PDB file of C-alpha atoms in Angstrom:
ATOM      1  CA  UNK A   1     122.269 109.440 131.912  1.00 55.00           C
ATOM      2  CA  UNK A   2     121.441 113.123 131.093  1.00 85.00           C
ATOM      3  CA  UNK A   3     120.841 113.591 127.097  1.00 96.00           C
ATOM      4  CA  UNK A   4     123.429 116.315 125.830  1.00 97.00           C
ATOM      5  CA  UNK A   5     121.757 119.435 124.869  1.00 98.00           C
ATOM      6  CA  UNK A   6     121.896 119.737 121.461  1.00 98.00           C
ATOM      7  CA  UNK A   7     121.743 123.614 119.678  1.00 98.00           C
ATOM      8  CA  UNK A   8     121.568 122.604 115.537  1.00 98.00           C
ATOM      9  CA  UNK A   9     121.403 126.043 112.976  1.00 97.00           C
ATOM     10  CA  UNK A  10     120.246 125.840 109.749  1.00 95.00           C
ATOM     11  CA  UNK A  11     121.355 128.598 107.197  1.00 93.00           C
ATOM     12  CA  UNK A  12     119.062 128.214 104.655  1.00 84.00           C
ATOM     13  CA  UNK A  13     120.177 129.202 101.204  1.00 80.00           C
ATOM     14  CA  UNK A  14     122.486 131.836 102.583  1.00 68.00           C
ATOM     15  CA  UNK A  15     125.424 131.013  99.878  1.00 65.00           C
ATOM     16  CA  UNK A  16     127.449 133.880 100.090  1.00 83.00           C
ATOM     17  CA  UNK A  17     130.657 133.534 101.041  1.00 88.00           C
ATOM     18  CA  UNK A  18     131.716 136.882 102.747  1.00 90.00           C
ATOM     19  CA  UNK A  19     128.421 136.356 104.566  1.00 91.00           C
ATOM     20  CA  UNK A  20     129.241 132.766 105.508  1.00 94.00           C
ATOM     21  CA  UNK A  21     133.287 133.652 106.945  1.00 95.00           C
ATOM     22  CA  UNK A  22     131.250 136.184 108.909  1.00 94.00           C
ATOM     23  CA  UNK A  23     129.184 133.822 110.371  1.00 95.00           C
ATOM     24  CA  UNK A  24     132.240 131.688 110.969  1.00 97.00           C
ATOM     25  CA  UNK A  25     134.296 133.868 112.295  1.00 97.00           C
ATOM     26  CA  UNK A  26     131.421 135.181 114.974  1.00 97.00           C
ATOM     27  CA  UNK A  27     131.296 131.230 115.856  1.00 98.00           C
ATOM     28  CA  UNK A  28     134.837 130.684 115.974  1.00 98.00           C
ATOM     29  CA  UNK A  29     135.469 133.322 118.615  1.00 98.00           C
ATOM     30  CA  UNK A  30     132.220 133.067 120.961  1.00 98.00           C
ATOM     31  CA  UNK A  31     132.672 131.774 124.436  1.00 97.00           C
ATOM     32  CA  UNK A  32     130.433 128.997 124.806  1.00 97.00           C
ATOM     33  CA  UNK A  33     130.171 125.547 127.114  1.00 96.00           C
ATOM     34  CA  UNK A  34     132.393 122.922 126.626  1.00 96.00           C
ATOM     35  CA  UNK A  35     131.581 119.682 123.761  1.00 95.00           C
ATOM     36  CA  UNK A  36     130.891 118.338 126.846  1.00 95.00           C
ATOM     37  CA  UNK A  37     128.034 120.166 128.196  1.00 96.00           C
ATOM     38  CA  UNK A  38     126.388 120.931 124.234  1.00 98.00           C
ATOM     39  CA  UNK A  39     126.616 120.228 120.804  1.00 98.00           C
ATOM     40  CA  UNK A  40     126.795 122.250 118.184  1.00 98.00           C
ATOM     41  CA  UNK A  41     125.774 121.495 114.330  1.00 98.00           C
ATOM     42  CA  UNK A  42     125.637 124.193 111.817  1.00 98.00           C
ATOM     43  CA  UNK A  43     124.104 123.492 108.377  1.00 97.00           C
ATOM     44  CA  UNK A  44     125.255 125.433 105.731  1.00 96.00           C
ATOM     45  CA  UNK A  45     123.723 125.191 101.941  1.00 93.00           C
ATOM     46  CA  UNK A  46     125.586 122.985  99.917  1.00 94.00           C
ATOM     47  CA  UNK A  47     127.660 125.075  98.416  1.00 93.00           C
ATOM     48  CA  UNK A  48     129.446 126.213 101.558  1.00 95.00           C
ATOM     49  CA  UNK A  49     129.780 123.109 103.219  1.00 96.00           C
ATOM     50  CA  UNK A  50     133.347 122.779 102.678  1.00 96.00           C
ATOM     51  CA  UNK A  51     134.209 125.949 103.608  1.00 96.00           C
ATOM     52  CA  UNK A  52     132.706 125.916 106.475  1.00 97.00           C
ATOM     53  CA  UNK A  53     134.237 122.370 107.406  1.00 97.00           C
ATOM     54  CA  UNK A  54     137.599 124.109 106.892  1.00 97.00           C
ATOM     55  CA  UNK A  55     137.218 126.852 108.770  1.00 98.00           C
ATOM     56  CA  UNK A  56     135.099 126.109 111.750  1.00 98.00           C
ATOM     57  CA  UNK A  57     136.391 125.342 114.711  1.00 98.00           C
ATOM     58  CA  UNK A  58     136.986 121.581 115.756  1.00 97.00           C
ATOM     59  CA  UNK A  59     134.490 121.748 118.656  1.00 98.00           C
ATOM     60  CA  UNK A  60     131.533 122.639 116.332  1.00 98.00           C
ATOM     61  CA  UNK A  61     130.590 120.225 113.436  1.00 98.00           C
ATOM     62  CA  UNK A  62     128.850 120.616 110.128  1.00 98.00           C
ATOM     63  CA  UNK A  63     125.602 119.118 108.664  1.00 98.00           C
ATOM     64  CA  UNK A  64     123.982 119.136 105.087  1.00 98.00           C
ATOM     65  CA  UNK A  65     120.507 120.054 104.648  1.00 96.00           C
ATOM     66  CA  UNK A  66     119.758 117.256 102.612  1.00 96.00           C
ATOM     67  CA  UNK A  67     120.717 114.287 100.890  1.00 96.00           C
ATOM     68  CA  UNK A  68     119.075 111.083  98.582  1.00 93.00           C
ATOM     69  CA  UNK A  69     119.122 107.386  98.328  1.00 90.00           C
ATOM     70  CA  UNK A  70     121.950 106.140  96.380  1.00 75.00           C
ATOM     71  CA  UNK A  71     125.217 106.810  95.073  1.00 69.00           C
ATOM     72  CA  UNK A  72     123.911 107.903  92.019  1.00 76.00           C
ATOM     73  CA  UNK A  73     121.828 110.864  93.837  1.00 82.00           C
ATOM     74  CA  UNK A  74     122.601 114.505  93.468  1.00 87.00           C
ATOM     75  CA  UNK A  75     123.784 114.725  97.187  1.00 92.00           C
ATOM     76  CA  UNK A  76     124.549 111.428  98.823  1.00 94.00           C
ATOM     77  CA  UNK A  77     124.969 110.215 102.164  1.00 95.00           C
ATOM     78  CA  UNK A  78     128.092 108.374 100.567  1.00 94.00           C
ATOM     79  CA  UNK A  79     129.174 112.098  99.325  1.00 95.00           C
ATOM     80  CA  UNK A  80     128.750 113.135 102.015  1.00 97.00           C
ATOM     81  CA  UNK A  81     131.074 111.217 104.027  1.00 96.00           C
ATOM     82  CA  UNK A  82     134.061 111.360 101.471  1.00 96.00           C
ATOM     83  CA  UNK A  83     133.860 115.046 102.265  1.00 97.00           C
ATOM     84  CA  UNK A  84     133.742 114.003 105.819  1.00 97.00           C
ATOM     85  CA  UNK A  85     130.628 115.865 106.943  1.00 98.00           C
ATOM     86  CA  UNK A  86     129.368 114.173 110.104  1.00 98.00           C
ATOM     87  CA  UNK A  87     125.240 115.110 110.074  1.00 98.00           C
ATOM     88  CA  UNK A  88     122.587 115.538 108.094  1.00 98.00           C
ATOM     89  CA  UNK A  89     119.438 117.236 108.342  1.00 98.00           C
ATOM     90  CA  UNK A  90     116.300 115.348 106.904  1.00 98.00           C
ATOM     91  CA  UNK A  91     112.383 115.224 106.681  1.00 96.00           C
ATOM     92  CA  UNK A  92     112.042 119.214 106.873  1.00 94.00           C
ATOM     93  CA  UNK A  93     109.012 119.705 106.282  1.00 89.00           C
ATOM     94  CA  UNK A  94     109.637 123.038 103.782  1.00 86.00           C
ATOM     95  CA  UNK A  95     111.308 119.872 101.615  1.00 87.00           C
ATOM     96  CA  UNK A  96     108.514 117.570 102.727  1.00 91.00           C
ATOM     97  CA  UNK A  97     105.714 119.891 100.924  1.00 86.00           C
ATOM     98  CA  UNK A  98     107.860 121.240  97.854  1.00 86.00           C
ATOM     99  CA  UNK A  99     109.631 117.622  97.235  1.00 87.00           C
ATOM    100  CA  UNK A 100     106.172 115.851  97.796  1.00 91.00           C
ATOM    101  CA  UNK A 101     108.309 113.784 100.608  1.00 94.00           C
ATOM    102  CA  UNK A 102     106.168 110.877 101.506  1.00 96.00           C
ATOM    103  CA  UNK A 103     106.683 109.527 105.339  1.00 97.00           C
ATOM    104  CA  UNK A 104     108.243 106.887 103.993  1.00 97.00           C
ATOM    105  CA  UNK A 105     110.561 107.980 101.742  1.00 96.00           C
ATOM    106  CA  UNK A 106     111.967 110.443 104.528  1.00 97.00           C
ATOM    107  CA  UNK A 107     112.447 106.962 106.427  1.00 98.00           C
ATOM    108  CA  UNK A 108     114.287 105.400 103.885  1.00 97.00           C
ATOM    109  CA  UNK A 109     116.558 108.698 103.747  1.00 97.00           C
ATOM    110  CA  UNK A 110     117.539 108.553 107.499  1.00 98.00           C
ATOM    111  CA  UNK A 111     118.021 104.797 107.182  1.00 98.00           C
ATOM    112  CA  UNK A 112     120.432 104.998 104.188  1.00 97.00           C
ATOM    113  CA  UNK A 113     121.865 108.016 105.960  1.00 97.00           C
ATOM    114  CA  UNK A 114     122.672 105.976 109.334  1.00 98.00           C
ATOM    115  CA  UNK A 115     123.774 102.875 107.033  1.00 97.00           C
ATOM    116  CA  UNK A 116     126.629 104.976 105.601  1.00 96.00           C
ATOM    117  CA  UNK A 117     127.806 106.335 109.043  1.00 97.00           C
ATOM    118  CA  UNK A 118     126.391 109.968 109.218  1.00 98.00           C
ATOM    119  CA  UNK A 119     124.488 111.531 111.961  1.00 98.00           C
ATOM    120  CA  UNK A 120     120.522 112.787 111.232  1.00 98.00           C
ATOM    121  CA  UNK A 121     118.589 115.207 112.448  1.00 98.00           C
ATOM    122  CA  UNK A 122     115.139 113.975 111.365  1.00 98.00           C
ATOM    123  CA  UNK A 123     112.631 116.841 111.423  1.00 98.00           C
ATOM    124  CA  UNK A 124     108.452 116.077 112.147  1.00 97.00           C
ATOM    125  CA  UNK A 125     106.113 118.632 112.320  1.00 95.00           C
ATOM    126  CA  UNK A 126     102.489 119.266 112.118  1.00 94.00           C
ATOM    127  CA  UNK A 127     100.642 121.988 110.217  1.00 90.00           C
ATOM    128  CA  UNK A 128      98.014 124.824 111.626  1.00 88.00           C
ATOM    129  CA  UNK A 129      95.399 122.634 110.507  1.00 90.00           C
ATOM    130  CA  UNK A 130      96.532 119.512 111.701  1.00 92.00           C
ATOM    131  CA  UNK A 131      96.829 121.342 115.322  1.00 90.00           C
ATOM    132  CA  UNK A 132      93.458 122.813 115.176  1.00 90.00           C
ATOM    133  CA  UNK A 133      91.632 119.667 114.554  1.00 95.00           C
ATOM    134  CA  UNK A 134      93.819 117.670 117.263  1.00 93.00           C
ATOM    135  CA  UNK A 135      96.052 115.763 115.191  1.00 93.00           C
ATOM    136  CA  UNK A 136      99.299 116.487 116.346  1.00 94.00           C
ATOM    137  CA  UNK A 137     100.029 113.609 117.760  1.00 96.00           C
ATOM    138  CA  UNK A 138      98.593 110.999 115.376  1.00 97.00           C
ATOM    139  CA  UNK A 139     100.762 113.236 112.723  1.00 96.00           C
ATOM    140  CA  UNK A 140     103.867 112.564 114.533  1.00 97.00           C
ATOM    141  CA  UNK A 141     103.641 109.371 115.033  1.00 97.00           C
ATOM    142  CA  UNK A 142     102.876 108.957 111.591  1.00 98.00           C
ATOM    143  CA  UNK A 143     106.093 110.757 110.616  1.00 98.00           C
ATOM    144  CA  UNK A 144     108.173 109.080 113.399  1.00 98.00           C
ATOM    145  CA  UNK A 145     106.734 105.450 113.019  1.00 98.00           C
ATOM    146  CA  UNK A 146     107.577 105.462 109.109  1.00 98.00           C
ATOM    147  CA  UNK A 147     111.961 106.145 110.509  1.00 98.00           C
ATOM    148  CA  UNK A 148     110.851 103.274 113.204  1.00 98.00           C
ATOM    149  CA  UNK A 149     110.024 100.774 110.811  1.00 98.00           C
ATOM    150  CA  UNK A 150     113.772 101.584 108.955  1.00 98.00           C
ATOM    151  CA  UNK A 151     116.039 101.971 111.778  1.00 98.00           C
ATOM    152  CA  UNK A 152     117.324  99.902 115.570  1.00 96.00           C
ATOM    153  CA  UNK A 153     119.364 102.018 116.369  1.00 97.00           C
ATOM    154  CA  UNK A 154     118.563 105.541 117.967  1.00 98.00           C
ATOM    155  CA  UNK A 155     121.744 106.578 118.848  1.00 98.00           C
ATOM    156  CA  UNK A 156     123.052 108.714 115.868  1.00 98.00           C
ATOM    157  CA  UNK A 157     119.666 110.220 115.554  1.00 98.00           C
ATOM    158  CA  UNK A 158     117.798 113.425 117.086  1.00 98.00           C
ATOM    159  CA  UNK A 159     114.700 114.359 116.520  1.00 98.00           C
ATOM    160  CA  UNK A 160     113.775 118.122 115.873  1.00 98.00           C
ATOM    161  CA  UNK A 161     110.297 118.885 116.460  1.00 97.00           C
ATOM    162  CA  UNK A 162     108.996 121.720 113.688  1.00 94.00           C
ATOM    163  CA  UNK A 163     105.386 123.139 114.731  1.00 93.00           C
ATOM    164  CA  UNK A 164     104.851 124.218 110.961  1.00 88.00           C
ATOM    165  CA  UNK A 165     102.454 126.802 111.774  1.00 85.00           C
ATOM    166  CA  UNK A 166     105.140 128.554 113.985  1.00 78.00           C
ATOM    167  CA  UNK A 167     107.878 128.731 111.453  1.00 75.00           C
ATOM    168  CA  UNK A 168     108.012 132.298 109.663  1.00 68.00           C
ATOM    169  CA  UNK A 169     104.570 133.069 110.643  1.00 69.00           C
ATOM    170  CA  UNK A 170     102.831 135.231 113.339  1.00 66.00           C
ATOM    171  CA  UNK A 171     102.393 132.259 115.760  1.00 76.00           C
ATOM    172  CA  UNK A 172     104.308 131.905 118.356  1.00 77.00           C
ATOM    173  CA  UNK A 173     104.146 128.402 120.347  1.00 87.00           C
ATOM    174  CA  UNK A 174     104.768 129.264 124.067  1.00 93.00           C
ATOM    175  CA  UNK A 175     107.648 127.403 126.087  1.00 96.00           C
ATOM    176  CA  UNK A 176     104.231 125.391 127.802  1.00 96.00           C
ATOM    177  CA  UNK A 177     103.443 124.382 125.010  1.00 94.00           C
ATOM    178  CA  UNK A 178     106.445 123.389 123.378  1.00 95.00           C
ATOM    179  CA  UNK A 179     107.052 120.775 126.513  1.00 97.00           C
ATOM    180  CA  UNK A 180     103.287 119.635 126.303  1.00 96.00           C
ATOM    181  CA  UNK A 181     103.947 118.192 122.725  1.00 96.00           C
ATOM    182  CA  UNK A 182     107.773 117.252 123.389  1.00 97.00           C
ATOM    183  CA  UNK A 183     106.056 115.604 126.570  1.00 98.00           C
ATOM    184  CA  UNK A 184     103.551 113.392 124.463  1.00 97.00           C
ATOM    185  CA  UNK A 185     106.234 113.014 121.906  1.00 97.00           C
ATOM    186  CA  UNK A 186     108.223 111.291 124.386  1.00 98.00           C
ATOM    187  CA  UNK A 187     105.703 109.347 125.818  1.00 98.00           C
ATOM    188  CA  UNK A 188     104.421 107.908 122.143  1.00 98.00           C
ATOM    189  CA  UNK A 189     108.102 106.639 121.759  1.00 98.00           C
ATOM    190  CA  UNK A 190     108.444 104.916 125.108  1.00 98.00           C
ATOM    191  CA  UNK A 191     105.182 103.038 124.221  1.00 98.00           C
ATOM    192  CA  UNK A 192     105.889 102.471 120.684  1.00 98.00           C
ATOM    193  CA  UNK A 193     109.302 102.491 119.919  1.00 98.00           C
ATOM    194  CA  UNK A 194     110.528 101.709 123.554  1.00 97.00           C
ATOM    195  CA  UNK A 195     111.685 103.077 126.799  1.00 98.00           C
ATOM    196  CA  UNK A 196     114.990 103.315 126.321  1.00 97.00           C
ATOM    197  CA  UNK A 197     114.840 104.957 123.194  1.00 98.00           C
ATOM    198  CA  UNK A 198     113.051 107.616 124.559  1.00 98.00           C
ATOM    199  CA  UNK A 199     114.628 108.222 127.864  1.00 98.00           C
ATOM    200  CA  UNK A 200     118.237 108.354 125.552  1.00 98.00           C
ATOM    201  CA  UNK A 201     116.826 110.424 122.082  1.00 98.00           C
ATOM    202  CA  UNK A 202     116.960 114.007 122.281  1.00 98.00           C
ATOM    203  CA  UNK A 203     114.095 115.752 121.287  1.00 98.00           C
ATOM    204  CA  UNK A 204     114.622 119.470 119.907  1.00 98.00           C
ATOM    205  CA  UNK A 205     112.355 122.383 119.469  1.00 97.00           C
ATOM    206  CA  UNK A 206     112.429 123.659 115.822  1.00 94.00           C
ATOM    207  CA  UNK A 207     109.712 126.252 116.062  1.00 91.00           C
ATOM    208  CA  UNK A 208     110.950 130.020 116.351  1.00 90.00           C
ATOM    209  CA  UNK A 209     113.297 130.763 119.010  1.00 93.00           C
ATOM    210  CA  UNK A 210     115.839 133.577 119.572  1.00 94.00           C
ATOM    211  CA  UNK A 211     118.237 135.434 122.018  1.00 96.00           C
ATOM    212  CA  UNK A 212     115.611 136.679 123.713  1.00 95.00           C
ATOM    213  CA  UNK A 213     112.614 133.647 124.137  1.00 95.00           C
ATOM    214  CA  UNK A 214     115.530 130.803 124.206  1.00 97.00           C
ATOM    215  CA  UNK A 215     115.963 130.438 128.175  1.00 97.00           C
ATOM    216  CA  UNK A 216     112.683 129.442 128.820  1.00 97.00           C
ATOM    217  CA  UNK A 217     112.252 127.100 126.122  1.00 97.00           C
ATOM    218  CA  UNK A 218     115.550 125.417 127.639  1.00 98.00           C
ATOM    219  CA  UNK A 219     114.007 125.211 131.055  1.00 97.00           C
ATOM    220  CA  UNK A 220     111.500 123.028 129.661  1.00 97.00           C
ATOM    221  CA  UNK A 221     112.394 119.302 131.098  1.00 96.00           C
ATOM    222  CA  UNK A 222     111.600 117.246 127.800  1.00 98.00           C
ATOM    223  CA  UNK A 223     113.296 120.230 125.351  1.00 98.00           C
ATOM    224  CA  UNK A 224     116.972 118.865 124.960  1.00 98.00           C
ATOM    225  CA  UNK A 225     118.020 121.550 122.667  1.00 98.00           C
ATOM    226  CA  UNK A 226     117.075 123.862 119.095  1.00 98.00           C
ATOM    227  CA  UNK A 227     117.019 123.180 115.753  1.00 97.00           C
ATOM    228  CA  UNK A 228     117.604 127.375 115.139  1.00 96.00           C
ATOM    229  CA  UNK A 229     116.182 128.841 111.291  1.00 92.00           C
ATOM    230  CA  UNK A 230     117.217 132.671 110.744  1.00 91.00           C
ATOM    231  CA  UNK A 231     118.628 133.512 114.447  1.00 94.00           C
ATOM    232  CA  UNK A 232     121.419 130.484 113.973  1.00 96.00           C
ATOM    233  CA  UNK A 233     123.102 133.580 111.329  1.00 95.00           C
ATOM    234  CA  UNK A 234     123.062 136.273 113.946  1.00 95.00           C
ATOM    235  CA  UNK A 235     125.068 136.881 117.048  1.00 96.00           C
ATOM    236  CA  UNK A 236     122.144 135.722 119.345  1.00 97.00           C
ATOM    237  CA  UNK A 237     123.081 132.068 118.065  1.00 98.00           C
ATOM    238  CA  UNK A 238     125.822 132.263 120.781  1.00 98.00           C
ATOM    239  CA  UNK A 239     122.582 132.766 123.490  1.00 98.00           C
ATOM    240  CA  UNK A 240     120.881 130.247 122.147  1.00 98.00           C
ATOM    241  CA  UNK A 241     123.751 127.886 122.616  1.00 98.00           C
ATOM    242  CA  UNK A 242     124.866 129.285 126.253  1.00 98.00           C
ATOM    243  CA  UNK A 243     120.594 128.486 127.209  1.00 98.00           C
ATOM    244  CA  UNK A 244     121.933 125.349 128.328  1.00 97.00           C
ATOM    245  CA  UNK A 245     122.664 126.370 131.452  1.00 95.00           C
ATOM    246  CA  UNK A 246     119.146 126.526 131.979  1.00 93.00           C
ATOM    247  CA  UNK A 247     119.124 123.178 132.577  1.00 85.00           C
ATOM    248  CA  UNK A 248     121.574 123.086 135.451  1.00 67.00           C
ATOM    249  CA  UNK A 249     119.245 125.810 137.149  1.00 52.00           C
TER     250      UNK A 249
END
């Protein structure tokens, strides 16, 4: 079975209200492929998560940017699902540095997360460094092993791959290169996690992509979608979800 394409947009701390019924409304009007074809997730600061619940259209659905372990936590995955938000995103790796995240502690997030019903988008990423001196892979594994150890089952989870030294810097990753590392992504989970797992999981690119670089990151055969920063509040979002034709061509 073909893995859905999956286009996710993360808004940041963009908490203003007239700027987030904008959004909304752009959203709410765009022509797009069915549920069927992709899925949609917008992740709005906390703030504006019920408004955006309310008022965006039943097709799309809505994901926090974060959440704890426990009831007790500022934002929990329990919360979370009394206000009947589906997704969460976890293990960025913007939260990962300023939150002193340990590997582990992002798996016992997305464990607790799946254990109360929600969806997760758990984020792994390697830094400029880490590239440079060849350990991408030995990063992500380390990142993806420590959710491994926590969870079974794969189904409610994607995986958005963030190439930290392409995120709001000059460095661009090329569509090549996105594929080689979603490639050997793949490959480590077949081996480690198992084959199933990673023929099913969709892997997403959460590097910098826009209107205008989106199509060829879609044609990529191992990129099943974007995990979209800055361009998921402009217009272009609506390309960036359409690039999924890409994969029919």
């Amino acid at each position: 079975m073909a893995r859905k394409f999956f286009v996710g947009g993360d808004w940041k701390d963009n908490e203003s209200a007239k700027v987030v019924k904008k959004i909304v409304s752009t959203l709410n009007e765009a022509e797009v492929p069915s549920h069927d074809v992709v899925e949609v997730v917008v992740g709005p600061p906390f703030i504006s998560l019920t408004l955006v619940k309310r008022l965006l259209r039943s097709d799309f659905h809505v994901a926090a940017q974060n959440c704890w372990v426990g009831e007790k936590a500022p934002i929990s995955p329990e919360m979370l699902v009394k206000m009947d938000i589906p997704w969460v995103i976890l293990g960025e790796n913007e939260l990962r540095a300023a939150l002193k995240e340990t590997n582990e502690r992002v798996g016992d997030k997305v464990a607790h997360a799946l254990s109360q019903g929600l969806k997760v988008i758990a984020c792994v990423g390697e830094t400029l460094q880490q590239r440079q001196s060849g350990s991408t892979m030995s990063v992500l594994a380390a990142q993806t092993k420590a959710i491994a150890e926590k969870i079974t089952n794969w189904d409610n989870v994607v995986l958005a791959y963030e190439p930290v030294w392409a995120i709001g810097t000059e460095k661009v990753a090329t569509p090549a290169l996105a594929q080689e590392s979603h490639y050997e992504f793949r490959k480590w989970l077949s081996e480690n996690v198992g084959a199933a797992v990673a023929a099913s999981t969709r892997i997403i690119y959460g590097g910098f992509v826009n209107g205008a670089t989106c199509q060829e990151f879609a044609r990529q055969p191992d990129v099943d979608g974007f995990l979209v920063g800055e361009a998921s509040m402009k217009p272009e979002f609506i390309d960036i979800i359409k690039s999924v034709t890409m994969k029919k061509n």
